[in-house]
Coordinates of C-alpha atoms in Angstrom, one line a residue:
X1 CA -4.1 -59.7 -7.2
X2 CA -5.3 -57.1 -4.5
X3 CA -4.7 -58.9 -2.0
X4 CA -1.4 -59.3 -3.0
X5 CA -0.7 -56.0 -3.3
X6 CA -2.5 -55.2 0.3
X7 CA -0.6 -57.7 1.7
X8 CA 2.8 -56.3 0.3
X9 CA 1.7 -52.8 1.6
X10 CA 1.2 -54.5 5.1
X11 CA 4.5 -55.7 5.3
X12 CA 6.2 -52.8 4.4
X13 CA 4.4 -51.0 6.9
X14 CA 4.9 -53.8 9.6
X15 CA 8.8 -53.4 8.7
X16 CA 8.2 -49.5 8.9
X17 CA 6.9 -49.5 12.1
X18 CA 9.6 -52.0 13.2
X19 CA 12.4 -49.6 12.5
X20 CA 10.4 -46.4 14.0
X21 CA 9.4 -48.2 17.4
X22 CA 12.8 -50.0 17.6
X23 CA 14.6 -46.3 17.2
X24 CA 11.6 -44.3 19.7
X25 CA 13.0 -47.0 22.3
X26 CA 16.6 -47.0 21.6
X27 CA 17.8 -43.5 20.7
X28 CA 17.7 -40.0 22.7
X29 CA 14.5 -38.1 20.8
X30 CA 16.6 -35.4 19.6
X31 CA 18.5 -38.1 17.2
X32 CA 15.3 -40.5 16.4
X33 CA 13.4 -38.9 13.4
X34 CA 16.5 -38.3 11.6
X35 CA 17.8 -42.0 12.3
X36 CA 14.5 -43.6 11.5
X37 CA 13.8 -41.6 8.8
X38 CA 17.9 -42.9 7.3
X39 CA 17.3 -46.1 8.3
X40 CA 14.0 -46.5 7.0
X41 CA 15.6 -45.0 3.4
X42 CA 18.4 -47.8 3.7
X43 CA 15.9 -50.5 4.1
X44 CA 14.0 -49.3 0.8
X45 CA 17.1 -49.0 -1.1
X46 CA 18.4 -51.9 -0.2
X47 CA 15.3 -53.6 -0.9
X48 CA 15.2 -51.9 -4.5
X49 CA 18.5 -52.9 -5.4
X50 CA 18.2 -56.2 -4.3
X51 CA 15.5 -56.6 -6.6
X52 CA 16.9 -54.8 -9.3
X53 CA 20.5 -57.3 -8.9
X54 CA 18.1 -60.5 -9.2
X55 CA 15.8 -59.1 -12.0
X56 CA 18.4 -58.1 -13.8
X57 CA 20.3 -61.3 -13.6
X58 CA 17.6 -63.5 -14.3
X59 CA 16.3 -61.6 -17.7
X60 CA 20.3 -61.1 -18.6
X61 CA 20.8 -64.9 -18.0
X62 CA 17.5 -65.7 -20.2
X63 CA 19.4 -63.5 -23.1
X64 CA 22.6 -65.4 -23.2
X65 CA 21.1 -68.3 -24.5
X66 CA 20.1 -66.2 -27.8
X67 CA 23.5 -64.9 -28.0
X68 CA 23.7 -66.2 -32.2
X69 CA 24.2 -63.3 -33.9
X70 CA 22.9 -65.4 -37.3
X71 CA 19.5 -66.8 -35.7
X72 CA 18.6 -64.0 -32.9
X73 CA 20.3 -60.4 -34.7
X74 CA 17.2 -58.7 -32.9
X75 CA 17.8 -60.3 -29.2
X76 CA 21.5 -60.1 -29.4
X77 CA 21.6 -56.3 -30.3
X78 CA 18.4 -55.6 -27.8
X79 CA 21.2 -57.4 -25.3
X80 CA 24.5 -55.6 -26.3
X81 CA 22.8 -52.2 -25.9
X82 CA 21.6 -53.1 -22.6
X83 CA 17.7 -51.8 -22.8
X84 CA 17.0 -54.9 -20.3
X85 CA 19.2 -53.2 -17.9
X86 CA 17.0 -50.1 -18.0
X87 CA 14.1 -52.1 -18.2
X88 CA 14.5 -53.8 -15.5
X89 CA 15.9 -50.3 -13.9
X90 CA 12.4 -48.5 -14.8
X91 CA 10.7 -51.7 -12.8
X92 CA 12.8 -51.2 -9.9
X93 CA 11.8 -47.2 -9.4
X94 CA 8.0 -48.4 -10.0
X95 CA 8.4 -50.7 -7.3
X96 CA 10.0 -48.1 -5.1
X97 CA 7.3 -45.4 -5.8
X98 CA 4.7 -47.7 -4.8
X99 CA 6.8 -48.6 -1.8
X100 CA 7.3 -45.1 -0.6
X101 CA 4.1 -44.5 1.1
X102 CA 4.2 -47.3 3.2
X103 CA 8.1 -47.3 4.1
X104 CA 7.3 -43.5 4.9
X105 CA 3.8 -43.1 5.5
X106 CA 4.7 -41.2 9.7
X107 CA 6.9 -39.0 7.5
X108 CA 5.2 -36.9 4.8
X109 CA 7.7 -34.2 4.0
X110 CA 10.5 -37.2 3.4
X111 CA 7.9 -39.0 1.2
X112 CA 7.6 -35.8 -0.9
X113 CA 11.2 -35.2 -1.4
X114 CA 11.8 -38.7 -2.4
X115 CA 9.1 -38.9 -4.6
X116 CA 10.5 -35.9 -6.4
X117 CA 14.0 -37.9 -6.2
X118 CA 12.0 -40.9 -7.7
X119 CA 10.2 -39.3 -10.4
X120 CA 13.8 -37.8 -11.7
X121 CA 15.4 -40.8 -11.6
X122 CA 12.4 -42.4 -13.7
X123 CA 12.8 -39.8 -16.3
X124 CA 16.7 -40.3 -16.2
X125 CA 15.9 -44.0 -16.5
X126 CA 13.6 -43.4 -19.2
X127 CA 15.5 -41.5 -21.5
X128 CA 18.9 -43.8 -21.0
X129 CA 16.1 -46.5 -22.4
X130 CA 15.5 -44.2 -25.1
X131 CA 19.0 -43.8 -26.0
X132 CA 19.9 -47.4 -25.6
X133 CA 17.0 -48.7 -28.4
X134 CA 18.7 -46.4 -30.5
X135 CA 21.8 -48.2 -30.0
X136 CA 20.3 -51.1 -30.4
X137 CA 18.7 -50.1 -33.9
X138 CA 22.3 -49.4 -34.8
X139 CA 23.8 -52.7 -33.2
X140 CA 20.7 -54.7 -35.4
X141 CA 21.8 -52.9 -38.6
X142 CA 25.5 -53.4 -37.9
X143 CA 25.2 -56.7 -37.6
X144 CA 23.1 -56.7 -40.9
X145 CA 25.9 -54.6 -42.8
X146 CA 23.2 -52.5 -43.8
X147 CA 25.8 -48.8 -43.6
X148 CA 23.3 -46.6 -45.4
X149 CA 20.3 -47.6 -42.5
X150 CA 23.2 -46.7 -39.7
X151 CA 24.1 -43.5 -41.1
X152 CA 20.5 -41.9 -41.6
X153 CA 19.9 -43.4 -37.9
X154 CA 22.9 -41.9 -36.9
X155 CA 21.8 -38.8 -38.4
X156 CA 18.6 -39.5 -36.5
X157 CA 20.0 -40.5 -33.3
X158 CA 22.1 -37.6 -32.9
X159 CA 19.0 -35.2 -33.2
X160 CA 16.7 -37.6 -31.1
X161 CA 19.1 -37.1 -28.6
X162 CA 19.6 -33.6 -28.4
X163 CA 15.5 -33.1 -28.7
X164 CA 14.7 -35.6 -26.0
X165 CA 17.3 -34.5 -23.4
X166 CA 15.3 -31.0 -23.5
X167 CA 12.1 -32.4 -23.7
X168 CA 13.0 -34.5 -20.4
X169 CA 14.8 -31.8 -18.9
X170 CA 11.9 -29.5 -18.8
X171 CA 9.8 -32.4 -17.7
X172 CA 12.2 -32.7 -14.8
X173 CA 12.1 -29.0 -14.0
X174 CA 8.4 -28.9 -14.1
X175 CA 8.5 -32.1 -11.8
X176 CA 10.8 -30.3 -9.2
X177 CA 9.9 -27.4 -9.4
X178 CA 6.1 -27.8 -9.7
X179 CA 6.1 -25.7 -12.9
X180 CA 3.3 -26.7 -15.2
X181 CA 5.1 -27.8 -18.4
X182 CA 2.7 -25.1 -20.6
X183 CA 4.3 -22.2 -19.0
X184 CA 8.0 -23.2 -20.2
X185 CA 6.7 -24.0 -23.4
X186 CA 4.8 -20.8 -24.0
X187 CA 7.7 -18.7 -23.1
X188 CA 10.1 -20.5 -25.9
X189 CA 8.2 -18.6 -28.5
X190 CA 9.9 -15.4 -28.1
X191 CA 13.4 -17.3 -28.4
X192 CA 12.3 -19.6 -31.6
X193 CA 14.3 -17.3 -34.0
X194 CA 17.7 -18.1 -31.3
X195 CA 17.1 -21.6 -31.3
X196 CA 17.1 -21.8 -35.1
X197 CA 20.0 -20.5 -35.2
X198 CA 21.9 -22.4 -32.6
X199 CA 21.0 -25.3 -33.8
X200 CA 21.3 -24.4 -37.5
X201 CA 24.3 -27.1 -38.0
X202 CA 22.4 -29.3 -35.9
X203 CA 19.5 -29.0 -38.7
X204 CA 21.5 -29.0 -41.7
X205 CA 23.6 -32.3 -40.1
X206 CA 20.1 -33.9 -39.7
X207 CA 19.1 -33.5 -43.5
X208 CA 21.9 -34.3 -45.1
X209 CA 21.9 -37.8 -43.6
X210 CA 18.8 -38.2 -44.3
X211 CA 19.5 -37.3 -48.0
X212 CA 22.6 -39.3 -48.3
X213 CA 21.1 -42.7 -46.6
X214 CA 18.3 -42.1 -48.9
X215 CA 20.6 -41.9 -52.1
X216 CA 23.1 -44.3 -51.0
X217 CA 26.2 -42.3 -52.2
X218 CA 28.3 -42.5 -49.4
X219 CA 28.2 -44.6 -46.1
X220 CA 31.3 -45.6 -43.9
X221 CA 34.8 -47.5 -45.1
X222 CA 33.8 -45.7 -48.8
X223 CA 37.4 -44.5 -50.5
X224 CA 36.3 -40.7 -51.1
X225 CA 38.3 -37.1 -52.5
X226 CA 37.8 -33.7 -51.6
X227 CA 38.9 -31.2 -54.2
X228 CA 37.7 -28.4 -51.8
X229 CA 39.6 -29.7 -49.2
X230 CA 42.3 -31.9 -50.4
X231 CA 41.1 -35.1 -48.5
X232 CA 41.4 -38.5 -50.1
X233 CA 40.9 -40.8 -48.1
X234 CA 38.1 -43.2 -46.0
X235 CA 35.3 -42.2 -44.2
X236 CA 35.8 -43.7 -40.7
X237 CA 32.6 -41.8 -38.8
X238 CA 29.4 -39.9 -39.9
X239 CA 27.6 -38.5 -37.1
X240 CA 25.1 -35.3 -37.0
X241 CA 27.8 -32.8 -36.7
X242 CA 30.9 -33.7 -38.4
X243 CA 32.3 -36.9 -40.4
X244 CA 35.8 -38.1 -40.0
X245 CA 38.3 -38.9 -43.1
X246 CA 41.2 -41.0 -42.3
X247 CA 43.9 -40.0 -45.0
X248 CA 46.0 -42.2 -46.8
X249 CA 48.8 -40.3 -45.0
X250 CA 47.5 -41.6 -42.0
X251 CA 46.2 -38.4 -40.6
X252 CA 42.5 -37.8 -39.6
X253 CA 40.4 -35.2 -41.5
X254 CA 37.5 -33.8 -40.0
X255 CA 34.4 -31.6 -42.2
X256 CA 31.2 -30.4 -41.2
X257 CA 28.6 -33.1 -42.4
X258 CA 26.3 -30.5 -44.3
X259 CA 29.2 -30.0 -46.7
X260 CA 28.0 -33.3 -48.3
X261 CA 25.0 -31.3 -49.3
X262 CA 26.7 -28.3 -51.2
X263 CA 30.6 -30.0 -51.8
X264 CA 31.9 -31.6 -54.7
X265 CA 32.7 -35.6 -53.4
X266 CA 34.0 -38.0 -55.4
X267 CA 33.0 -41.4 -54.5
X268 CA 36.1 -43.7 -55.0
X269 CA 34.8 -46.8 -53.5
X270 CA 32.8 -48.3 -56.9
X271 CA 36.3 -48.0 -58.2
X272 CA 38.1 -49.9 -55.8
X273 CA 35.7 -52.5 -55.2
X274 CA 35.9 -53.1 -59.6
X275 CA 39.5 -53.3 -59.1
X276 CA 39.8 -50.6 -61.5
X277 CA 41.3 -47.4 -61.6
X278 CA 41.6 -44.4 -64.3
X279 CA 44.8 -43.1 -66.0
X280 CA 44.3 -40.1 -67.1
X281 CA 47.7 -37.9 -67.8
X282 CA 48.8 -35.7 -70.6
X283 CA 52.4 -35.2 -72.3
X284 CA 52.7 -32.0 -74.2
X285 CA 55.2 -31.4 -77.0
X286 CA 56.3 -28.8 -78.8
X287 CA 54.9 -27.7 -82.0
X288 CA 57.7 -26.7 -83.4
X289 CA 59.4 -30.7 -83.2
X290 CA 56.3 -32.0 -85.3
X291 CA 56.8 -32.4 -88.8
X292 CA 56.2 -34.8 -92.1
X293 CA 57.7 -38.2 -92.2
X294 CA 60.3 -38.9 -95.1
X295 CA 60.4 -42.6 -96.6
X296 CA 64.4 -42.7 -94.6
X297 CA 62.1 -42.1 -91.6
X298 CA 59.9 -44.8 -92.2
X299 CA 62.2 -47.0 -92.8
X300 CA 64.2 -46.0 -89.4
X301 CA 60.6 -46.5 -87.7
X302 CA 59.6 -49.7 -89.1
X303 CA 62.1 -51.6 -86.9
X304 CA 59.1 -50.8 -84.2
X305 CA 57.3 -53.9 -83.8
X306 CA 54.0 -52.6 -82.7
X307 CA 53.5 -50.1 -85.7
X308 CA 55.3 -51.7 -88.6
X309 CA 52.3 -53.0 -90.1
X310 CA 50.6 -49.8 -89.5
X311 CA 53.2 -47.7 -91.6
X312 CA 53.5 -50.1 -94.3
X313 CA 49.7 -50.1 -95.1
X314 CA 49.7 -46.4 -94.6
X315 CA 52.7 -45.9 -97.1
X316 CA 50.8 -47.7 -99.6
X317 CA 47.4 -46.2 -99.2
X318 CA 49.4 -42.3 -99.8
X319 CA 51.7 -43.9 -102.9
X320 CA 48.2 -44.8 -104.2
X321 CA 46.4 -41.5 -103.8
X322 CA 49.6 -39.1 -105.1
X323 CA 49.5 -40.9 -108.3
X324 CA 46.3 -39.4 -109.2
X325 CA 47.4 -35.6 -107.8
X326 CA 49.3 -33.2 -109.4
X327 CA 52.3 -31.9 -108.3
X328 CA 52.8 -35.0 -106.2
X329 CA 56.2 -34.4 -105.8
X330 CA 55.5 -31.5 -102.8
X331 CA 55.3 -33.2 -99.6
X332 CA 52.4 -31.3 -98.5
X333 CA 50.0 -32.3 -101.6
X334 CA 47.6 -35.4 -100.5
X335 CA 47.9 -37.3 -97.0
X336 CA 51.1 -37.3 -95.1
X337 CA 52.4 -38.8 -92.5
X338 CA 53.4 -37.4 -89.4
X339 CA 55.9 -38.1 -86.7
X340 CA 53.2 -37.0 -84.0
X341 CA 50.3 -38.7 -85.5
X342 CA 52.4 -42.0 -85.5
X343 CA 53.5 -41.4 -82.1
X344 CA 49.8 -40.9 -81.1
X345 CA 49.3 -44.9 -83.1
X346 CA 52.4 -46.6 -80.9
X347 CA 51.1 -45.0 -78.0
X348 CA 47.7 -46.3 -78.6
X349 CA 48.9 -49.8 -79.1
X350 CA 51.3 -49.5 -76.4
X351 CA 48.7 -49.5 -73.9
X352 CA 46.2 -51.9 -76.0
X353 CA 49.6 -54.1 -75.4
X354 CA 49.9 -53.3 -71.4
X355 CA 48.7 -56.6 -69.2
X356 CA 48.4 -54.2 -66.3
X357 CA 45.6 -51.9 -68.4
X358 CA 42.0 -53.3 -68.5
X359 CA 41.0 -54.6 -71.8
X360 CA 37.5 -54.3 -71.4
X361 CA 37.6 -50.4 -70.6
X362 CA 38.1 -47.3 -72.6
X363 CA 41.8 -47.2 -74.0
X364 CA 42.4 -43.8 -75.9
X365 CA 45.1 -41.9 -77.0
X366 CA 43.5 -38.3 -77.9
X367 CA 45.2 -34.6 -78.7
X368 CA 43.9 -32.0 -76.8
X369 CA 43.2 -28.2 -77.4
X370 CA 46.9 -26.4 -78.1
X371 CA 48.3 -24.2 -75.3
X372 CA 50.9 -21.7 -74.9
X373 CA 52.9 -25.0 -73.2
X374 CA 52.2 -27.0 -76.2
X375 CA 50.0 -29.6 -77.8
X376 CA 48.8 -32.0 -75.1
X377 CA 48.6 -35.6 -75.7
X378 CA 46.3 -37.7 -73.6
X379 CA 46.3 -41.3 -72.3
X380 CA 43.0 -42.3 -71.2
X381 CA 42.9 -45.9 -69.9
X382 CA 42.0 -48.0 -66.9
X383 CA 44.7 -49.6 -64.6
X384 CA 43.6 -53.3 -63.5
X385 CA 44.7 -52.8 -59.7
X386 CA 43.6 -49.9 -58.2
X387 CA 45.9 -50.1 -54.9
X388 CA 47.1 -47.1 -54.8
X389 CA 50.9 -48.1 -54.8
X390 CA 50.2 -50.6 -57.7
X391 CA 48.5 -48.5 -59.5
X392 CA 51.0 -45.6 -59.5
X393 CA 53.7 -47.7 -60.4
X394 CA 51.8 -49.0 -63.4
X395 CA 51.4 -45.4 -64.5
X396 CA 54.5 -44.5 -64.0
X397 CA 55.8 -47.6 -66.0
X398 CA 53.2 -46.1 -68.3
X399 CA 54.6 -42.9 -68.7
X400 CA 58.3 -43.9 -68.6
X401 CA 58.6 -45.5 -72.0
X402 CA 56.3 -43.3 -73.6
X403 CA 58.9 -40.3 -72.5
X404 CA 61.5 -42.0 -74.1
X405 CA 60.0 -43.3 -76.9
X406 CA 59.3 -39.8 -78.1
X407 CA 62.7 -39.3 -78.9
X408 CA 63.0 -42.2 -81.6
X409 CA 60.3 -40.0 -83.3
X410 CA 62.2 -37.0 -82.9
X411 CA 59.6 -35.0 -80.8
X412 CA 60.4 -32.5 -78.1
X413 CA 58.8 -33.3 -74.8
X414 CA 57.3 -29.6 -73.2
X415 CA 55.9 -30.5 -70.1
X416 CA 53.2 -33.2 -68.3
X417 CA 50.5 -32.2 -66.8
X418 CA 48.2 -34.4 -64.5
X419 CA 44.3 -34.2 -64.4
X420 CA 42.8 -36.4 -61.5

């Protein structure tokens, strides 16, 4: 192996001194250091990226055959992120900082300056390696449909990214500049406080995707809502920084990430991949339309399908108890019943009725505290398509006969109120 390597070094320096005896004979003296010195840079370069072209061929070439997604996820994502580019990049600037010396060897102030130039394109090289396993961490994970893994290594990306391009930015100055690296160091702790707080969203971005990969509330394509912002809509990017919302409206939203830590989210997406979504709407009445039923009005409302049963059986149970009170000929003595407490029944078995409500969620017709608008009256229930145009349109279906059907038991509609 070292004689290899000597006899590599010999013939660079054989084609070194080539070029500088060939120049020395053929050019005036004035013009010969600086021509052997370009010509002896364009024989290395070209030389380097010679090797580099058929390296990198040969390893890409080698890759394509693992190009199944299903048997190779690791290969093909090492592949699509390129690292055997910069692999075979880093090889290439090894090879030219061993050949320096003997390409240059007569010149020692060009050897120096190019193996400053070298060294700085290593650490460029280096980090773009960095940056590219990253990628390919997120290319492996995509391909898994693992979302919560790609958003805490987005999260960690971002800030591995922003921490190495300083790191290798004072290496680099310390490699120009011959600084030791100590010195720079030592003098960023009078400016810790500033940094802090520069980087404070930087920080908070970091933690919060952290906390949300690690709870697995939200990842991308989730179906989320705002209240503090008035966003509904899907979550199209998270990075360190900010996360993007595409609206329903087709506009984009954009929030700082750390929000997620201290904002009120509702997740959505549990709801739409169940196919179900929540009604939840209120119709208030006046008070002053409620009153008792008379037998005439029972009679009227039996002709309703869905609650004639329910009136009949009722009518009997309050004939049954009056006979044992006295004074059983006030109305207000013993049970009654009332035209809002039958519309509250109908409505119940209206929806219990509905093929577009779930039957196996909670289906619930409820009064709610009295206001100065009137007494509310609440359907709770579940729509079985939660599109968002299907489901309105079941609601409103919903919510149109129930208006109407009010007035066959004579009460006065106030006002609807929606609760999302």
């Amino acid at each position: 192996m070292k004689d290899e390597i000597q006899d590599t070094r010999d013939f660079l320096q054989n084609i070194s001194d080539q070029i500088h005896y060939f120049v020395r004979d053929h050019v005036y003296s004035e013009l010969a250091l600086p021509i052997q010195i370009m010509l002896k840079f364009i024989f290395l370069a070209g030389m380097i990226y010679i090797l580099d072209f058929v390296f990198k061929f040969i390893v890409n070439t080698i890759f394509k055959f693992f190009f199944d997604k299903e048997k190779f996820p690791v290969l093909k994502s090492i592949y699509d992120s390129r690292i055997t580019n910069s692999v075979v990049h880093l090889g290439a600037l090894n090879f030219a900082g061993y050949a320096l010396f003997s390409v240059f060897y007569r010149h020692p102030k060009s050897f120096a300056l190019l193996e400053i130039i070298v060294g700085v394109a290593t650490i460029f090289v280096i980090a773009g390696l960095l940056f590219r396993a990253l990628t390919a961490f997120r290319n492996y994970f995509v391909i898994k449909q693992d979302y919560y893994k790609i958003m805490t290594l987005n999260a960690i990306s971002e800030s591995v990214k922003i921490f190495g391009i300083f790191v290798l930015s004072v290496i680099g100055i310390c490699l120009i500049f011959g600084i030791k690296g100590g010195t720079i160091l030592g003098s960023l702790g009078a400016i810790t406080a500033v940094l802090v707080l520069v980087f404070r969203d930087t920080i908070l971005g970091f933690v919060t995707g952290i906390h949300v990969a690690t709870s697995k509330n939200l990842k991308v394509g989730d179906w989320i809502s705002i209240p503090k912002y008035s966003i509904e809509g899907n979550i199209t990017e998270i990075s360190l920084l900010t996360t993007k919302i595409t609206n329903f409206d087709k506009t984009i939203s954009t929030i700082p990430t750390y929000d997620f830590l201290t904002t009120e989210i509702k997740n959505m997406q549990v709801m739409s991949e169940s196919n179900n979504r929540r009604i939840k709407k209120s119709i208030y009445f006046n008070i002053n339309s409620f009153k008792f039923l008379t037998d005439e009005d029972i009679e009227r409302l039996k002709e309703i399908n869905l609650i004639a049963d329910y009136l009949e059986q009722k009518r009997v149970e309050i004939r049954n108890e009056k006979e044992s009170l006295s004074n059983n000929d006030k109305t207000i003595n013993g049970r009654q019943l009332t035209n809002i407490g039958v519309f509250r029944y109908y409505a119940q078995r209206y929806i219990e009725n509905d093929p577009d409500v779930e039957k196996n969620a909670t289906r619930m017709v409820r009064q709610l505290e009295i206001t100065p608008q009137g007494l509310p009256l609440e359907v709770y229930c579940f729509a079985n398509d939660s599109k968002w145009e299907h489901f309105e349109q079941i609601q409103a279906d919903i919510f149109d006969h129930l208006l109407v059907a009010s007035k066959e038991f004579e009460l006065q509609v106030m006002q609807v109120s929606v609760k999302v």
